[in-house]
Amino acid sequence: MNINNIMSSLEARHPGELEYLQAVKEVLISIEGIYNEHPEFEKARVIERLVEPDRIFTFKIPWVDDKGDIHVNLGYRVQFNNAIGPYKGGLRFHASVNLSILKFLGFEQTFKNALTTLPMGGAKGGSDFSPKGKSNAEIMRFCQSFMLELWRNIGPDTDVPAGDIGVGAREVGYLYGMYKKLARENTGTFTGKGLDYGGSLVRPEATGFGGLYFVNRMLEKHGIDIKGKTVALSGFGNVAWGAAIKATELGAKVVTISGPDGYVYDPDGISGEKIDYLLELRSSGNDIVEPYAEQYPKAKFFEGKRPWEQKVDIALPCATQNELNEDDAKMLKANGVLCVAEISNMGCTAEAVDYFIANRVLFAPGKAVNAGGVATSGLEMTQNAMHIQWTAEEVDSKLRQIMANIHAQCIEYGLEKDGYINYVKGANIAGFMKVARAMIAQGVI
Ligand code: 2IT
């Protein structure tokens, strides 16, 4: 494999798609060694076939706001790879959404889903629509318009969307409602559904819970007890919320959360009613964390800053891609960080990841750490197909097992000669091997 050649031809074909090119390059660097040991991969042109999505749907989404004004947003669904199962992955509604971001997310999702051991292919979709500041009725009309276009291309065994940034239980409800009306079926074509209509217990918390189960395994493997450790989290959405709850339950102390306005440091720990307060703040439509510091006077608000400048034992990006850069990585290391794990997708820049690995900082990538979200979506699909509902304990114990399994796969492929576990390499190879084998077995399609 010649990584430079592959990357330059991809850059020529998809100029400016920076996030997508970044995600592809990271995987290629990890798998180069094992790829070269398998001539059948080269013969089957696995890389060339794997880096391009199977297909992309792009569509316009016209909708009417509460004043009667008409808006047009862009909608996408990137069906990346279905070698091991139906396309599966979330929808992101955020002003920053573009094809590069959705292709990177779909590419990552393909390997992540392979790691879960469940039969799910990779996909991602969304829109440049921002739910921030919109009324319920506006969000409903937007979701209905989105689904009017997408419904033909999805289905319980074809493509199963879910939530991501900007798409929570409310949006999934409106999207699924319209899907059902058009498709005239009541099957598990969406995950992250409400509990009353086919959703799974534990799904809302699953990404954060799974992330902490994974981090706990990493620490245990390295003889470190999570109890009493301080944790910096970014974000204050669904993922950060689940992570804060589970970290606290495991005996750690969460000292930061962040929003687009900056971050809050609370030396007393962010848990219990403080999390409820954050949820209220968020549901009020206020996408800022500053009021937290007014509510809890011991907490301090740092405007326009990121939490990585604080001295903590564990750092967990939970917000969005490239939210932790090389300078942040150096600061964390200088402050003696024990473990960094991405709960957001590609939370760290390529330079930050290189720095952690070169300096042997315990680090794990999103596609392993945050796979508990989509894994629990897979469990939701299973429950829907069986027309049953598992208890929270059943779902949670399966989630724990899956995270333990992903951790074991990372060690299998990521153990370096000096004893360092390179979780990036481990996760990329483990995910790649499964998808590559499945693609070869099914011929050139
Ligand atoms: O990035 C992710 O894995 C998700 N947004 C969840 C996808 C899913 O299908 O549950």
XYZ file of C-alpha atoms and ligand atoms in Angstrom:
455
model
C 0.000 0.000 0.000
C 1.301 3.425 -0.907
C -0.447 5.796 1.488
C 0.840 8.946 -0.190
C -0.482 7.840 -3.589
C -3.866 6.871 -2.200
C -4.156 10.127 -0.284
C -3.139 12.312 -3.215
C -5.636 10.662 -5.533
C -8.353 11.069 -2.875
C -7.368 14.730 -2.385
C -7.608 15.322 -6.129
C -11.029 13.699 -6.248
C -12.405 15.307 -3.109
C -10.567 18.601 -2.691
C -11.085 20.431 0.583
C -12.869 17.561 2.338
C -10.477 17.904 5.266
C -12.247 15.892 7.954
C -12.903 13.013 5.577
C -9.287 12.947 4.379
C -8.072 13.133 7.993
C -10.202 10.144 9.035
C -9.105 8.046 6.052
C -5.424 8.815 6.546
C -5.495 7.829 10.207
C -6.935 4.419 9.344
C -4.516 3.826 6.450
C -1.496 4.558 8.653
C -2.747 2.074 11.253
C -3.497 -0.771 8.852
C -0.517 -0.401 6.495
C 1.521 -3.154 8.154
C -1.193 -5.796 8.287
C -2.471 -4.848 4.834
C 0.924 -5.519 3.318
C 0.966 -8.974 4.915
C -2.261 -9.855 3.071
C -1.803 -9.794 -0.719
C -5.467 -10.798 -1.128
C -6.486 -7.352 0.182
C -4.474 -5.595 -2.509
C -5.738 -7.987 -5.176
C -9.348 -7.265 -4.203
C -8.607 -3.497 -4.155
C -10.117 -3.393 -0.680
C -8.758 0.070 0.159
C -9.948 1.712 -3.047
C -13.403 0.213 -2.520
C -13.551 0.979 1.179
C -12.632 4.649 1.162
C -15.496 5.696 -1.116
C -19.058 5.584 0.247
C -21.421 3.191 -1.524
C -23.723 6.123 -2.314
C -24.751 9.564 -1.111
C -28.227 11.057 -1.174
C -28.370 14.848 -1.243
C -31.649 16.682 -1.120
C -33.224 20.009 -0.335
C -35.398 20.494 2.711
C -37.876 23.339 2.310
C -39.773 24.261 5.481
C -41.927 27.072 6.824
C -41.116 28.883 10.076
C -43.654 30.149 12.620
C -43.841 33.558 10.934
C -44.672 31.973 7.591
C -41.220 32.536 6.059
C -39.810 29.762 3.907
C -36.320 28.297 4.424
C -34.290 25.805 2.440
C -31.692 23.582 4.101
C -29.597 20.795 2.641
C -30.076 17.179 3.689
C -27.777 14.206 3.223
C -27.516 10.504 3.842
C -24.144 8.893 3.241
C -24.552 5.106 2.945
C -20.940 4.211 3.432
C -20.549 0.458 3.614
C -22.952 -2.447 4.200
C -20.534 -5.371 4.026
C -21.429 -6.628 7.497
C -25.035 -5.469 7.896
C -27.634 -2.809 7.084
C -26.330 0.765 6.947
C -26.420 2.207 10.455
C -25.488 5.580 11.888
C -26.848 8.833 13.195
C -28.200 12.066 11.752
C -26.511 15.333 12.717
C -28.393 18.638 12.577
C -25.902 21.466 12.983
C -25.004 24.604 11.040
C -21.499 23.202 10.386
C -22.733 20.036 8.619
C -21.282 19.419 5.166
C -20.369 16.416 3.069
C -16.799 16.204 4.358
C -18.021 15.909 7.953
C -20.695 13.343 7.104
C -18.261 11.274 5.021
C -15.725 11.237 7.846
C -18.456 10.208 10.261
C -19.769 7.498 7.913
C -16.265 6.138 7.371
C -15.585 6.029 11.127
C -18.979 4.473 11.730
C -18.150 1.559 9.426
C -15.214 0.478 11.618
C -16.912 1.373 14.882
C -19.924 -0.742 14.029
C -17.646 -3.635 13.058
C -16.023 -3.403 16.509
C -19.370 -3.777 18.299
C -19.580 -7.383 16.985
C -23.179 -6.680 15.911
C -24.158 -6.931 12.223
C -24.298 -3.263 11.248
C -22.788 -1.426 8.295
C -21.774 2.235 8.380
C -23.734 5.371 7.449
C -24.245 8.953 8.547
C -26.521 11.782 7.533
C -27.965 15.071 8.563
C -28.474 18.663 7.626
C -27.015 22.138 8.005
C -30.212 22.996 9.890
C -29.642 24.169 13.465
C -32.398 23.273 15.960
C -31.009 25.977 18.286
C -33.584 28.688 18.929
C -36.289 26.957 16.854
C -39.752 26.245 18.212
C -41.097 22.717 18.576
C -43.440 23.282 15.659
C -40.583 24.472 13.443
C -38.491 21.458 14.350
C -41.401 19.160 13.633
C -42.022 20.696 10.195
C -38.327 20.519 9.385
C -38.097 16.852 10.437
C -41.197 15.996 8.404
C -39.772 17.694 5.314
C -36.461 15.857 5.823
C -38.199 12.513 6.042
C -40.478 13.185 3.065
C -37.335 12.860 0.988
C -35.311 10.244 2.884
C -37.935 7.628 3.707
C -37.636 5.726 0.433
C -33.974 4.984 1.019
C -34.152 3.565 4.547
C -35.760 0.555 6.203
C -35.249 -1.929 9.045
C -32.932 -4.139 6.976
C -31.670 -1.403 4.620
C -30.556 1.621 6.579
C -31.395 2.510 10.177
C -30.711 6.147 11.179
C -30.449 7.440 14.762
C -29.490 10.651 16.547
C -26.227 12.573 16.737
C -25.479 16.231 17.550
C -28.741 18.218 17.319
C -30.883 15.102 16.934
C -32.241 13.798 20.233
C -35.404 12.036 21.356
C -37.638 14.885 20.158
C -36.224 14.955 16.625
C -36.161 11.153 16.357
C -39.841 11.139 17.367
C -40.822 13.572 14.600
C -38.629 11.854 12.005
C -39.844 8.385 12.860
C -43.478 9.508 13.014
C -43.298 10.791 9.446
C -41.354 7.744 8.263
C -44.025 5.442 9.678
C -46.812 7.385 8.022
C -45.136 7.212 4.629
C -43.776 3.661 4.792
C -46.884 2.261 6.470
C -44.869 0.040 8.702
C -44.001 -0.021 12.359
C -40.566 -1.543 12.456
C -37.235 -0.576 13.892
C -36.186 1.787 11.122
C -34.908 4.276 13.678
C -33.043 3.851 16.929
C -33.005 6.228 19.835
C -36.811 6.083 19.766
C -38.875 6.987 22.831
C -39.472 4.196 25.348
C -43.208 4.206 24.633
C -42.825 3.307 20.957
C -40.022 0.802 20.612
C -37.032 2.568 22.121
C -34.528 0.713 24.276
C -33.830 1.315 27.925
C -30.299 2.686 28.486
C -29.992 3.989 24.881
C -29.979 7.697 25.938
C -27.084 7.133 28.371
C -25.352 4.398 26.383
C -22.622 6.421 24.664
C -21.455 7.976 27.933
C -21.897 4.774 29.972
C -20.076 2.685 27.367
C -17.297 5.276 27.232
C -16.729 5.005 30.972
C -16.860 1.188 30.904
C -14.125 1.352 28.289
C -12.041 3.919 30.209
C -12.365 1.836 33.370
C -11.030 -1.203 31.483
C -8.106 0.843 30.159
C -7.242 2.010 33.665
C -7.633 -1.457 35.207
C -5.380 -2.917 32.550
C -2.742 -0.393 33.613
C -3.231 -0.981 37.334
C -4.956 2.358 37.971
C -8.062 2.681 40.167
C -10.617 5.167 38.782
C -11.826 5.988 42.303
C -10.919 9.508 43.374
C -9.589 10.502 39.943
C -10.523 13.882 38.493
C -12.166 14.020 35.076
C -12.391 16.858 32.542
C -15.365 16.541 30.185
C -16.193 18.797 27.276
C -19.727 19.339 26.039
C -22.944 19.199 28.047
C -25.198 17.208 25.754
C -26.476 13.683 25.886
C -23.044 12.114 25.733
C -21.396 14.285 28.401
C -24.399 13.743 30.651
C -24.156 9.928 30.475
C -20.384 10.111 30.951
C -20.710 12.377 34.024
C -23.257 10.074 35.658
C -21.211 6.914 35.109
C -17.887 8.521 36.050
C -19.430 9.661 39.346
C -20.948 6.226 39.931
C -17.523 4.636 39.455
C -16.061 6.953 42.093
C -14.377 9.582 39.912
C -14.976 13.336 40.184
C -16.060 15.288 37.097
C -14.709 18.826 37.380
C -15.461 20.420 33.992
C -18.171 20.674 31.368
C -18.212 23.032 28.401
C -20.435 24.782 25.893
C -19.894 27.003 22.859
C -19.339 29.941 25.282
C -16.473 28.396 27.293
C -16.126 25.932 30.134
C -16.952 25.641 33.801
C -14.575 24.259 36.462
C -16.265 23.006 39.606
C -13.809 21.766 42.262
C -16.645 20.096 44.175
C -17.553 17.856 41.253
C -20.447 17.930 38.804
C -22.946 15.283 39.840
C -26.478 14.671 41.130
C -28.732 17.731 41.084
C -26.047 19.726 39.243
C -26.499 17.421 36.274
C -30.270 17.916 36.489
C -29.643 21.646 36.475
C -27.517 21.314 33.341
C -30.212 19.302 31.616
C -32.746 22.011 32.447
C -30.373 24.678 31.175
C -29.990 22.810 27.954
C -33.655 22.116 27.413
C -34.370 25.812 27.922
C -32.772 26.239 24.494
C -29.798 28.079 25.998
C -26.722 26.528 24.507
C -24.375 28.046 27.133
C -22.794 26.880 30.390
C -21.992 30.226 32.036
C -25.200 30.236 34.170
C -23.866 27.129 35.952
C -21.155 29.255 37.606
C -23.795 31.721 38.793
C -25.924 28.921 40.197
C -22.999 27.191 41.965
C -20.677 29.940 43.241
C -17.678 27.662 43.878
C -17.559 26.944 40.151
C -15.582 29.204 37.841
C -16.456 30.057 34.240
C -13.668 30.445 31.657
C -14.954 32.336 28.655
C -13.922 31.088 25.202
C -11.545 28.486 26.687
C -11.394 24.716 26.585
C -11.180 22.502 29.686
C -7.890 20.840 28.676
C -5.852 23.532 30.444
C -6.933 22.174 33.830
C -4.833 19.675 35.756
C -6.861 16.457 35.701
C -6.245 12.706 35.745
C -8.613 11.813 32.922
C -9.642 13.911 29.894
C -12.716 12.960 27.883
C -13.710 15.040 24.842
C -17.497 14.578 24.536
C -18.547 17.378 22.172
C -17.402 17.318 18.533
C -14.524 16.575 16.132
C -11.082 18.177 16.499
C -11.908 19.761 19.852
C -8.528 18.888 21.400
C -5.374 19.974 19.552
C -1.650 19.410 19.945
C -1.193 22.350 22.348
C -3.990 20.952 24.502
C -2.344 17.527 24.363
C 0.969 18.989 25.530
C -0.741 20.833 28.354
C -2.538 17.696 29.532
C 0.706 15.704 29.466
C 2.627 18.454 31.298
C -0.102 18.396 33.952
C 0.347 14.643 34.397
C -2.792 13.296 32.711
C -3.178 9.510 33.144
C -5.641 8.762 30.367
C -7.300 10.523 27.430
C -10.238 8.932 25.620
C -12.411 10.354 22.849
C -16.098 9.960 23.552
C -16.832 12.358 20.686
C -16.063 11.199 17.130
C -12.464 12.129 16.185
C -12.382 14.486 19.172
C -8.621 15.001 18.850
C -6.715 16.429 15.901
C -4.285 14.124 14.070
C -1.360 16.045 15.635
C -2.763 15.590 19.145
C -3.197 11.848 18.584
C 0.365 11.566 17.226
C 1.645 13.443 20.266
C -0.154 11.142 22.720
C 1.114 8.022 20.995
C 4.685 9.293 20.562
C 4.749 10.210 24.260
C 3.137 6.950 25.322
C 0.126 8.644 26.908
C -2.704 6.185 27.508
C -5.091 7.194 24.701
C -8.092 5.608 22.961
C -10.017 6.732 19.867
C -13.719 7.463 19.490
C -14.507 4.512 17.301
C -13.686 2.219 20.229
C -14.607 4.410 23.213
C -17.963 5.731 21.985
C -19.163 2.541 20.278
C -21.526 1.844 23.177
C -24.046 4.256 21.668
C -24.430 2.498 18.369
C -24.032 -0.902 20.041
C -27.093 -0.151 22.150
C -28.831 0.991 18.962
C -28.028 -2.489 17.651
C -29.659 -3.917 20.777
C -32.699 -1.707 20.101
C -32.909 -3.182 16.584
C -32.771 -6.692 18.054
C -35.557 -5.939 20.529
C -37.701 -4.421 17.759
C -37.164 -7.435 15.514
C -38.136 -9.746 18.377
C -41.055 -7.501 19.425
C -39.914 -7.479 23.019
C -38.337 -5.096 25.487
C -35.371 -6.007 27.645
C -34.937 -4.631 31.156
C -32.351 -1.922 31.830
C -30.183 -4.543 33.578
C -30.245 -6.817 30.525
C -29.288 -4.000 28.154
C -26.627 -2.645 30.497
C -24.996 -6.028 30.990
C -24.862 -6.581 27.212
C -23.372 -3.102 26.800
C -20.666 -3.862 29.394
C -19.857 -7.120 27.629
C -19.590 -5.377 24.264
C -17.260 -2.684 25.627
C -15.071 -5.343 27.255
C -14.946 -7.142 23.921
C -13.939 -3.987 22.047
C -11.203 -3.375 24.615
C -9.925 -6.921 24.115
C -9.876 -6.446 20.325
C -7.821 -3.256 20.747
C -5.261 -5.136 22.816
C -5.142 -8.030 20.357
C -4.097 -5.758 17.486
C -2.636 -2.777 19.314
C 0.020 -4.161 21.649
C 3.385 -2.644 20.715
C 6.794 -4.221 21.339
C 7.527 -1.912 24.281
C 4.282 -2.967 25.970
C 2.358 0.230 25.071
C -1.186 -0.469 23.973
C -1.790 1.561 20.835
C -5.585 1.664 20.968
C -5.766 3.663 17.726
C -3.953 0.975 15.805
C -5.796 -1.807 17.635
C -9.254 -0.383 16.934
C -8.489 0.445 13.319
C -7.043 -2.971 12.509
C -9.744 -4.926 14.321
C -12.513 -2.975 12.570
C -10.787 -3.089 9.204
C -10.080 -6.840 9.238
C -13.735 -7.695 9.750
C -15.009 -5.354 7.048
C -12.272 -6.383 4.599
C -12.948 -10.096 5.063
C -16.679 -9.535 4.580
C -16.090 -7.504 1.422
C -13.799 -10.093 -0.124
C -16.200 -12.927 0.692
C -19.053 -11.144 -1.107
C -17.203 -10.417 -4.344
C -16.862 -7.211 -6.295
C -20.123 -5.343 -5.719
O -21.702 8.454 16.324
C -22.484 7.548 16.656
O -22.111 6.384 16.822
C -23.895 7.892 16.810
N -24.250 9.046 16.637
C -24.913 6.835 17.123
C -25.314 6.105 15.890
C -26.435 5.127 16.080
O -26.857 4.567 15.051
O -26.879 4.882 17.195
